[in-house]
């Protein structure tokens, strides 16, 4: 098992290298983001221990860059503060887990073992179907370069559909994912929100990404509707 440690502070970098080596891992280290990205290009790692506070590219940016390059190896982030915003940003940006400094080496090892057991999981931080994209970290939706403003419900429905492009979602499944427990609206309410969503992401572009599956529910086309034929 080969681990990449990305940390600019020499003392912490040395400590992590020694501890991981003692556990039997092969360890490479990088002291900044660009070096870390260069190393992941040339070596196959089983996990990355990534400090958030780095000069130049910070840990969030390194993680996002890895995911953009479709590098799915597990990322354990080290955050300096116990700041919820940092953890949320890290996880939304494609990190798998985080530890707040100061941490115990035992806990670090346990979390690494769990991540390595799980292996690389393909889960893009930005959900896409064709040129339609949704970025959960910024809650932005785009058709190509154009940003589209959605209501909370429209966003929730699109996020659900984009999690599994091409898969049919029944109205009941959509309600379960997008509405509070016990607040289940009638299926006509789901239909109304879907119509409103289409009016924003499809109709202005003359295409149909959100398809009705008669008698069942809805699905979003993998190609985002760009190659759809017929009238939207
Ligand atoms: Ca640091």
Tab-separated table of C-alpha atoms and ligand atoms in Angstrom:
chain	number	residue	atom	x	y	z
A	1	UNK	CA	0.000	0.000	0.000
A	2	UNK	CA	1.367	3.370	-1.017
A	3	UNK	CA	0.382	6.613	0.669
A	4	UNK	CA	0.999	10.182	-0.412
A	5	UNK	CA	1.416	12.703	2.395
A	6	UNK	CA	0.923	16.355	1.450
A	7	UNK	CA	2.043	18.703	4.201
A	8	UNK	CA	4.207	21.817	4.098
A	9	UNK	CA	5.351	21.773	7.729
A	10	UNK	CA	8.549	19.669	7.809
A	11	UNK	CA	8.011	18.442	11.363
A	12	UNK	CA	4.501	17.178	10.753
A	13	UNK	CA	5.523	15.751	7.368
A	14	UNK	CA	8.375	13.831	8.971
A	15	UNK	CA	6.164	12.565	11.776
A	16	UNK	CA	3.542	11.272	9.346
A	17	UNK	CA	6.166	9.664	7.139
A	18	UNK	CA	7.754	7.830	10.067
A	19	UNK	CA	4.447	6.704	11.548
A	20	UNK	CA	3.096	5.424	8.244
A	21	UNK	CA	6.358	3.704	7.359
A	22	UNK	CA	6.288	1.926	10.714
A	23	UNK	CA	2.795	0.675	9.845
A	24	UNK	CA	4.253	-0.879	6.713
A	25	UNK	CA	3.115	1.628	4.121
A	26	UNK	CA	5.289	2.912	1.305
A	27	UNK	CA	5.217	6.687	1.739
A	28	UNK	CA	5.913	9.574	-0.604
A	29	UNK	CA	5.659	13.164	0.512
A	30	UNK	CA	4.942	16.482	-1.149
A	31	UNK	CA	5.263	19.903	0.437
A	32	UNK	CA	2.881	21.743	-1.854
A	33	UNK	CA	-0.161	21.206	-4.050
A	34	UNK	CA	1.440	21.255	-7.515
A	35	UNK	CA	4.022	18.681	-6.397
A	36	UNK	CA	1.228	16.488	-5.013
A	37	UNK	CA	-0.664	16.628	-8.309
A	38	UNK	CA	2.520	15.823	-10.231
A	39	UNK	CA	3.146	12.774	-8.028
A	40	UNK	CA	-0.376	11.409	-8.490
A	41	UNK	CA	0.251	11.585	-12.230
A	42	UNK	CA	3.260	9.298	-12.040
A	43	UNK	CA	2.545	6.960	-9.117
A	44	UNK	CA	-0.479	4.888	-8.100
A	45	UNK	CA	-1.423	5.676	-4.509
A	46	UNK	CA	-3.894	3.837	-2.310
A	47	UNK	CA	-4.699	6.978	-0.334
A	48	UNK	CA	-3.685	10.601	0.188
A	49	UNK	CA	-3.256	12.358	3.514
A	50	UNK	CA	-3.846	15.967	2.549
A	51	UNK	CA	-3.286	18.991	4.750
A	52	UNK	CA	-5.683	21.863	4.087
A	53	UNK	CA	-3.264	24.668	4.905
A	54	UNK	CA	-0.727	24.603	2.076
A	55	UNK	CA	1.034	27.427	0.282
A	56	UNK	CA	-0.133	28.151	-3.251
A	57	UNK	CA	-2.866	25.622	-3.920
A	58	UNK	CA	-4.576	24.719	-0.639
A	59	UNK	CA	-5.853	21.239	0.210
A	60	UNK	CA	-9.386	21.980	-1.032
A	61	UNK	CA	-8.017	23.030	-4.411
A	62	UNK	CA	-5.725	20.005	-4.626
A	63	UNK	CA	-8.611	17.665	-3.857
A	64	UNK	CA	-10.896	19.369	-6.375
A	65	UNK	CA	-8.139	19.185	-9.004
A	66	UNK	CA	-7.696	15.446	-8.374
A	67	UNK	CA	-11.421	14.816	-8.820
A	68	UNK	CA	-11.531	16.970	-11.960
A	69	UNK	CA	-8.807	14.700	-13.351
A	70	UNK	CA	-10.974	11.692	-12.450
A	71	UNK	CA	-8.481	10.563	-9.793
A	72	UNK	CA	-10.722	8.824	-7.254
A	73	UNK	CA	-8.231	7.585	-4.683
A	74	UNK	CA	-9.359	8.103	-1.068
A	75	UNK	CA	-8.473	11.515	0.394
A	76	UNK	CA	-8.125	12.042	4.143
A	77	UNK	CA	-7.980	15.762	4.893
A	78	UNK	CA	-6.239	17.332	7.838
A	79	UNK	CA	-7.920	20.532	8.930
A	80	UNK	CA	-6.210	22.911	11.304
A	81	UNK	CA	-9.311	24.241	12.968
A	82	UNK	CA	-12.385	22.542	14.216
A	83	UNK	CA	-14.379	24.608	11.747
A	84	UNK	CA	-17.553	23.074	10.399
A	85	UNK	CA	-17.254	25.210	7.247
A	86	UNK	CA	-13.829	23.693	6.479
A	87	UNK	CA	-15.068	20.152	6.888
A	88	UNK	CA	-18.134	20.801	4.758
A	89	UNK	CA	-16.001	22.417	2.071
A	90	UNK	CA	-13.599	19.487	2.138
A	91	UNK	CA	-16.279	16.821	1.910
A	92	UNK	CA	-18.209	18.713	-0.766
A	93	UNK	CA	-14.976	19.146	-2.685
A	94	UNK	CA	-14.495	15.407	-2.918
A	95	UNK	CA	-12.581	14.495	0.255
A	96	UNK	CA	-13.583	11.179	1.825
A	97	UNK	CA	-12.844	11.912	5.457
A	98	UNK	CA	-11.117	14.476	7.631
A	99	UNK	CA	-9.215	14.770	10.880
A	100	UNK	CA	-8.864	17.919	12.923
A	101	UNK	CA	-5.387	18.815	14.151
A	102	UNK	CA	-4.175	17.858	16.658
A	103	UNK	CA	-5.158	14.226	16.039
A	104	UNK	CA	-4.001	10.917	17.419
A	105	UNK	CA	-1.890	8.753	15.136
A	106	UNK	CA	-3.998	5.736	16.107
A	107	UNK	CA	-7.095	7.453	14.799
A	108	UNK	CA	-5.312	8.508	11.624
A	109	UNK	CA	-4.260	4.899	10.987
A	110	UNK	CA	-7.753	3.567	11.661
A	111	UNK	CA	-9.341	6.051	9.289
A	112	UNK	CA	-6.773	5.331	6.604
A	113	UNK	CA	-7.370	1.595	6.892
A	114	UNK	CA	-11.109	2.165	6.505
A	115	UNK	CA	-10.595	4.367	3.442
A	116	UNK	CA	-8.178	1.924	1.823
A	117	UNK	CA	-10.593	-0.960	2.434
A	118	UNK	CA	-13.250	0.979	0.619
A	119	UNK	CA	-10.917	1.708	-2.293
A	120	UNK	CA	-11.358	4.364	-4.928
A	121	UNK	CA	-14.993	5.267	-5.477
A	122	UNK	CA	-16.007	7.224	-8.493
A	123	UNK	CA	-18.125	10.088	-7.226
A	124	UNK	CA	-17.667	13.326	-9.018
A	125	UNK	CA	-18.019	16.402	-6.828
A	126	UNK	CA	-19.936	18.059	-9.649
A	127	UNK	CA	-22.937	16.159	-11.002
A	128	UNK	CA	-23.376	16.324	-14.741
A	129	UNK	CA	-25.512	15.111	-17.621
A	130	UNK	CA	-24.247	16.421	-20.932
A	131	UNK	CA	-23.688	20.165	-20.584
A	132	UNK	CA	-26.008	20.379	-17.580
A	133	UNK	CA	-24.074	20.544	-14.296
A	134	UNK	CA	-24.838	20.910	-10.613
A	135	UNK	CA	-22.165	21.756	-8.063
A	136	UNK	CA	-23.366	20.819	-4.548
A	137	UNK	CA	-20.585	22.808	-2.858
A	138	UNK	CA	-21.769	26.095	-4.340
A	139	UNK	CA	-25.363	25.036	-5.110
A	140	UNK	CA	-24.970	26.280	-8.643
A	141	UNK	CA	-26.627	24.827	-11.716
A	142	UNK	CA	-25.404	25.496	-15.226
A	143	UNK	CA	-26.362	24.790	-18.826
A	144	UNK	CA	-22.998	25.113	-20.497
A	145	UNK	CA	-21.578	28.338	-19.062
A	146	UNK	CA	-24.950	29.826	-18.266
A	147	UNK	CA	-25.932	29.795	-14.612
A	148	UNK	CA	-29.544	28.877	-13.873
A	149	UNK	CA	-31.353	30.018	-10.743
A	150	UNK	CA	-33.569	27.321	-9.207
A	151	UNK	CA	-35.889	27.247	-6.196
A	152	UNK	CA	-35.017	24.904	-3.327
A	153	UNK	CA	-37.391	22.193	-4.530
A	154	UNK	CA	-36.338	22.433	-8.161
A	155	UNK	CA	-32.721	22.123	-7.041
A	156	UNK	CA	-33.457	19.126	-4.817
A	157	UNK	CA	-35.311	17.338	-7.629
A	158	UNK	CA	-32.526	18.005	-10.125
A	159	UNK	CA	-29.881	16.857	-7.642
A	160	UNK	CA	-31.755	13.594	-7.081
A	161	UNK	CA	-32.172	12.977	-10.814
A	162	UNK	CA	-28.521	13.805	-11.533
A	163	UNK	CA	-27.292	11.349	-8.932
A	164	UNK	CA	-28.418	8.585	-11.270
A	165	UNK	CA	-28.709	9.821	-14.842
A	166	UNK	CA	-30.675	7.476	-17.046
A	167	UNK	CA	-32.396	5.845	-14.073
A	168	UNK	CA	-36.130	6.218	-13.579
A	169	UNK	CA	-37.270	7.846	-10.345
A	170	UNK	CA	-40.843	7.214	-9.301
A	171	UNK	CA	-42.762	10.159	-7.878
A	172	UNK	CA	-42.709	8.384	-4.504
A	173	UNK	CA	-38.898	8.120	-4.611
A	174	UNK	CA	-38.604	11.795	-5.476
A	175	UNK	CA	-40.920	12.727	-2.619
A	176	UNK	CA	-38.858	10.608	-0.239
A	177	UNK	CA	-35.652	12.343	-1.307
A	178	UNK	CA	-36.874	15.886	-1.635
A	179	UNK	CA	-39.610	16.443	0.932
A	180	UNK	CA	-39.636	16.261	4.725
A	181	UNK	CA	-40.964	13.127	6.297
A	182	UNK	CA	-44.708	13.440	6.762
A	183	UNK	CA	-44.903	16.413	4.418
A	184	UNK	CA	-45.441	14.162	1.431
A	185	UNK	CA	-47.244	16.112	-1.244
A	186	UNK	CA	-49.514	14.625	-3.869
A	187	UNK	CA	-47.959	13.472	-7.124
A	188	UNK	CA	-49.468	16.502	-8.871
A	189	UNK	CA	-47.212	18.690	-6.706
A	190	UNK	CA	-44.167	16.728	-7.871
A	191	UNK	CA	-45.346	17.141	-11.454
A	192	UNK	CA	-45.749	20.891	-10.954
A	193	UNK	CA	-42.209	21.256	-9.614
A	194	UNK	CA	-40.827	19.128	-12.447
A	195	UNK	CA	-42.623	21.347	-14.934
A	196	UNK	CA	-41.109	24.431	-13.299
A	197	UNK	CA	-37.678	22.779	-13.425
A	198	UNK	CA	-38.089	21.993	-17.132
A	199	UNK	CA	-39.128	25.575	-17.792
A	200	UNK	CA	-35.688	26.614	-16.536
A	201	UNK	CA	-33.232	23.917	-17.592
A	202	UNK	CA	-34.835	22.600	-20.799
A	203	UNK	CA	-37.431	24.775	-22.464
A	204	UNK	CA	-35.281	27.911	-22.961
A	205	UNK	CA	-32.710	25.745	-24.731
A	206	UNK	CA	-35.226	23.890	-26.885
A	207	UNK	CA	-34.275	20.489	-25.483
A	208	UNK	CA	-35.627	17.902	-23.082
A	209	UNK	CA	-33.266	16.487	-20.483
A	210	UNK	CA	-35.955	15.560	-17.974
A	211	UNK	CA	-38.050	12.796	-19.501
A	212	UNK	CA	-41.427	11.557	-18.363
A	213	UNK	CA	-41.620	7.790	-18.114
A	214	UNK	CA	-45.310	7.136	-18.571
A	215	UNK	CA	-47.027	5.580	-15.592
A	216	UNK	CA	-43.792	5.565	-13.580
A	217	UNK	CA	-41.991	8.838	-13.042
A	218	UNK	CA	-39.074	10.782	-14.380
A	219	UNK	CA	-35.477	10.407	-15.418
A	220	UNK	CA	-32.776	12.692	-16.664
A	221	UNK	CA	-31.014	11.800	-19.897
A	222	UNK	CA	-27.332	10.977	-19.571
A	223	UNK	CA	-26.544	13.343	-22.417
A	224	UNK	CA	-28.440	16.174	-20.742
A	225	UNK	CA	-30.917	16.195	-23.630
A	226	UNK	CA	-28.484	17.632	-26.143
A	227	UNK	CA	-28.964	14.866	-28.679
A	228	UNK	CA	-32.712	14.584	-28.109
A	229	UNK	CA	-34.875	14.389	-31.160
A	230	UNK	CA	-38.428	15.604	-31.479
A	231	UNK	CA	-39.978	18.661	-29.973
A	232	UNK	CA	-39.162	19.476	-26.384
B	1	LIG	CA1	0.200	22.882	6.590
